[in-house]
Short mmCIF file of C-alpha atoms in Angstrom, two decimals:
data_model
loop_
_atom_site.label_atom_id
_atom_site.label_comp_id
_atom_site.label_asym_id
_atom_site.label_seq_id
_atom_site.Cartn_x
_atom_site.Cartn_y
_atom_site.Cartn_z
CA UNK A 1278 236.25 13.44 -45.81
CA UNK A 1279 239.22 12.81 -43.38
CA UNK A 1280 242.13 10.54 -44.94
CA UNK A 1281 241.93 7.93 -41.80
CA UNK A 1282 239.34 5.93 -39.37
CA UNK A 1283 239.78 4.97 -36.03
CA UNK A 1284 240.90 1.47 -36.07
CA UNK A 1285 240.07 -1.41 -33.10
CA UNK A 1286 241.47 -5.24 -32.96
CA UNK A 1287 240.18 -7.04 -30.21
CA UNK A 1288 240.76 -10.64 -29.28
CA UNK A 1289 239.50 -12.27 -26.21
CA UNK A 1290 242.92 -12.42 -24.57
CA UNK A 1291 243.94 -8.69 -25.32
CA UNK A 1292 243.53 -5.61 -27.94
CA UNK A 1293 245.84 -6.32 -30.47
CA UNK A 1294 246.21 -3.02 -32.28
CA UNK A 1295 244.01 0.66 -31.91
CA UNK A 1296 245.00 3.44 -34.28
CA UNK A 1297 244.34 5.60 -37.04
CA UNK A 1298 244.63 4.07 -40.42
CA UNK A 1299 244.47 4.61 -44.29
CA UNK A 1300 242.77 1.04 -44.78
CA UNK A 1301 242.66 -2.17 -43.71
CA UNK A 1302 241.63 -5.02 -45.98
CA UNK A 1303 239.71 -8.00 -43.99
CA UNK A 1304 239.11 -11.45 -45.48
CA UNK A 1305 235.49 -11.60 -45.41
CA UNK A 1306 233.33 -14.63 -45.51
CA UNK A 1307 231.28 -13.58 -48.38
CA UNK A 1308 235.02 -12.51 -50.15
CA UNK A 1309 237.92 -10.56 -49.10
CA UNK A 1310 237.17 -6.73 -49.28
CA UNK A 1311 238.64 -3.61 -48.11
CA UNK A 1312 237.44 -0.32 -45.90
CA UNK A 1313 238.96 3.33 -45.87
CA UNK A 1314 237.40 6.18 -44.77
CA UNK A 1315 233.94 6.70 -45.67
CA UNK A 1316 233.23 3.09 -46.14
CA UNK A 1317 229.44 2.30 -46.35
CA UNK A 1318 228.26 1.24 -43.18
CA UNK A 1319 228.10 -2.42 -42.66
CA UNK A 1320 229.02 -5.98 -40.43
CA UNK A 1321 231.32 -8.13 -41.61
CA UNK A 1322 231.34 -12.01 -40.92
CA UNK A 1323 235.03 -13.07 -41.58
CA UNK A 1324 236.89 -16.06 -42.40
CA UNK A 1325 240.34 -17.09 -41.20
CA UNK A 1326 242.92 -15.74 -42.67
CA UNK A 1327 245.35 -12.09 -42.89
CA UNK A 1328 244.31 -9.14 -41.59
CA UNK A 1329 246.53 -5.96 -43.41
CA UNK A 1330 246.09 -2.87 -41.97
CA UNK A 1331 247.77 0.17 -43.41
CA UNK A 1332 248.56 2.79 -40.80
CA UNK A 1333 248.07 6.50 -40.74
CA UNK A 1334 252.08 6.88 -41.88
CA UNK A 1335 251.29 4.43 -44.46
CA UNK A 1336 253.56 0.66 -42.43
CA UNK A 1337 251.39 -1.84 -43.14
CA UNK A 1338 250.59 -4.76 -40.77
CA UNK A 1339 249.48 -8.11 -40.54
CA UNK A 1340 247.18 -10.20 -38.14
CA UNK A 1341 246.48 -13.95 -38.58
CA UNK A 1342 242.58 -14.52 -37.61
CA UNK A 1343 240.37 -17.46 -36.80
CA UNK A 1344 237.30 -15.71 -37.83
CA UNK A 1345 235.02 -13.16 -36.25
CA UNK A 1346 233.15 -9.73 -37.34
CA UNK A 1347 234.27 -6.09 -38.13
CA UNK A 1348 231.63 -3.19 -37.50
CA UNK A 1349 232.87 -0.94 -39.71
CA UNK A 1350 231.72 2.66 -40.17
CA UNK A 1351 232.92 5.23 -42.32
CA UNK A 1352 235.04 6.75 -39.50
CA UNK A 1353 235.82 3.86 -37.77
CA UNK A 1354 236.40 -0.31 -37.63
CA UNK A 1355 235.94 -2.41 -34.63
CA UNK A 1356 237.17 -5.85 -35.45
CA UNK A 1357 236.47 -8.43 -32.97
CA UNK A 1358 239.02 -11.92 -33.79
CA UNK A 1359 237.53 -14.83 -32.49
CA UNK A 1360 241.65 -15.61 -32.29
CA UNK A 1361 243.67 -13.35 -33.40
CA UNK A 1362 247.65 -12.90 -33.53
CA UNK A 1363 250.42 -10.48 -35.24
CA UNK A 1364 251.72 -12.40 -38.32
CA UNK A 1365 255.35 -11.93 -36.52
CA UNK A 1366 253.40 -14.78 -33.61
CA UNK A 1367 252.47 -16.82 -35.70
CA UNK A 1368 254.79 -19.98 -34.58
CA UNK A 1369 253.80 -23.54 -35.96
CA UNK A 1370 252.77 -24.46 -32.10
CA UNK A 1371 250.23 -21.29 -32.46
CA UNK A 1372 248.87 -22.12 -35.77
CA UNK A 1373 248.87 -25.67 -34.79
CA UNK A 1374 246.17 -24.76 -31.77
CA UNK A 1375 243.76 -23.02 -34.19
CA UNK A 1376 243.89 -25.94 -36.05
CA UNK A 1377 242.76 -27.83 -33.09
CA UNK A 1378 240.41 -25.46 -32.12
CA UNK A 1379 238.56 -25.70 -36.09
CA UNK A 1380 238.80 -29.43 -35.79
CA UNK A 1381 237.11 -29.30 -32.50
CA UNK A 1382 234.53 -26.99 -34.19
CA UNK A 1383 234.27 -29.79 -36.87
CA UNK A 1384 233.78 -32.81 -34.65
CA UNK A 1385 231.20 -30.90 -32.60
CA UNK A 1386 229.00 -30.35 -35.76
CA UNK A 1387 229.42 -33.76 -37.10
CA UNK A 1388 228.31 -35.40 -33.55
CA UNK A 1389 225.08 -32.74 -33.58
CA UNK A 1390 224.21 -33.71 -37.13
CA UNK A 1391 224.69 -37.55 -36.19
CA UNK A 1392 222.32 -36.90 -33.22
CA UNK A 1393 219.68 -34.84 -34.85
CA UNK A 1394 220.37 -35.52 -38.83
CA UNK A 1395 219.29 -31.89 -39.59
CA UNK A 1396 222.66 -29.94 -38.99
CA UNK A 1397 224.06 -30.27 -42.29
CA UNK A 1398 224.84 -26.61 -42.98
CA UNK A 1399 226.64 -26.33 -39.84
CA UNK A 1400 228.99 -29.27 -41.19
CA UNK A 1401 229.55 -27.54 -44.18
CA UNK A 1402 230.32 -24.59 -42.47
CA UNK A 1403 232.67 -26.16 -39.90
CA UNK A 1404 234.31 -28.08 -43.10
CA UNK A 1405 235.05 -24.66 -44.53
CA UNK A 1406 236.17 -23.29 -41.76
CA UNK A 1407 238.66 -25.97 -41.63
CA UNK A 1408 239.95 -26.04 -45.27
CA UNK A 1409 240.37 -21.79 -44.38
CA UNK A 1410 242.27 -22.26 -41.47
CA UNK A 1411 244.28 -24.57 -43.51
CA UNK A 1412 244.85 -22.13 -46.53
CA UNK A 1413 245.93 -19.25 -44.07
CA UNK A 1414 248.30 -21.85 -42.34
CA UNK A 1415 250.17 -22.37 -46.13
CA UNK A 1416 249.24 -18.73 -47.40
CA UNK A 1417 251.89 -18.22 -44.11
CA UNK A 1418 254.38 -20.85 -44.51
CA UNK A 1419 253.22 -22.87 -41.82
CA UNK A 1420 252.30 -26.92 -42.28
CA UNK A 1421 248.69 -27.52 -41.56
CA UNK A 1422 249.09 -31.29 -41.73
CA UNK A 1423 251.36 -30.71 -38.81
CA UNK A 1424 252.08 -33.85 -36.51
CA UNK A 1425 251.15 -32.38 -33.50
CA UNK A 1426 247.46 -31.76 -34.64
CA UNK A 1427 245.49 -34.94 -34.32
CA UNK A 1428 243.12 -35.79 -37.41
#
């Protein structure tokens, strides 16, 4: 078994990182977890939150994610960040327009359910999504009841 996989972060406005690593742990939605080489086959739904990727020389690094999916196989990972940013980006004004973008997300499911009364899950899911983009926001040191993000 080799000691690293072929590693692939990919956010809609560019590919954020592509090379060999050791590991890389993901926050899952189901529960954080973490795939080296060899890893069991499988898709990952993920939550917002850190993305830590250990390199092939052993440097770790850090993404900040919105959510998405990781295909990972046991020689590779493809992540795909529905936003995604190095921590070292991660400004208030950046955090503060995923916040935006999850309240958005959590408006939108409220009207549907309002219209339709059968959309409760995807409230609760939008509601979570919320309350994890605003644990990543403190995990980070950044204020998720920031002024500039309307409530």
């Amino acid at each position: 078994m080799a000691d690293t996989m072929q590693f692939d972060l990919v956010a809609p406005e560019r590919n954020l990182m592509s090379v060999p690593v050791r590991e890389v742990r993901l926050p899952g939605a189901d529960g954080d977890l973490a795939a080296m080489p060899g890893h069991t086959p499988a898709i990952v739904n993920l939550r917002p939150g850190l993305v830590t990727v250990v390199d092939d020389k052993g440097s770790e690094h850090e993404f900040a994610i919105s959510g998405g999916f990781a295909e990972i196989n046991n020689d590779s990972i493809s992540l795909l960040a529905e936003i995604g940013r190095e921590r070292s980006e991660m400004t208030q004004e950046v955090f503060d327009d995923m916040m935006r973008t999850a309240i958005r997300k959590k408006e939108a499911a409220e009207a549907r359910e309002e219209k339709s009364g059968a959309a409760e899950t995807a409230v609760a899911a939008a509601v979570k999504l919320l309350a994890d983009m605003e644990a990543l926001g403190s995990h980070i040191g950044l204020d998720p009841n920031s002024s500039s993000v309307p409530r």
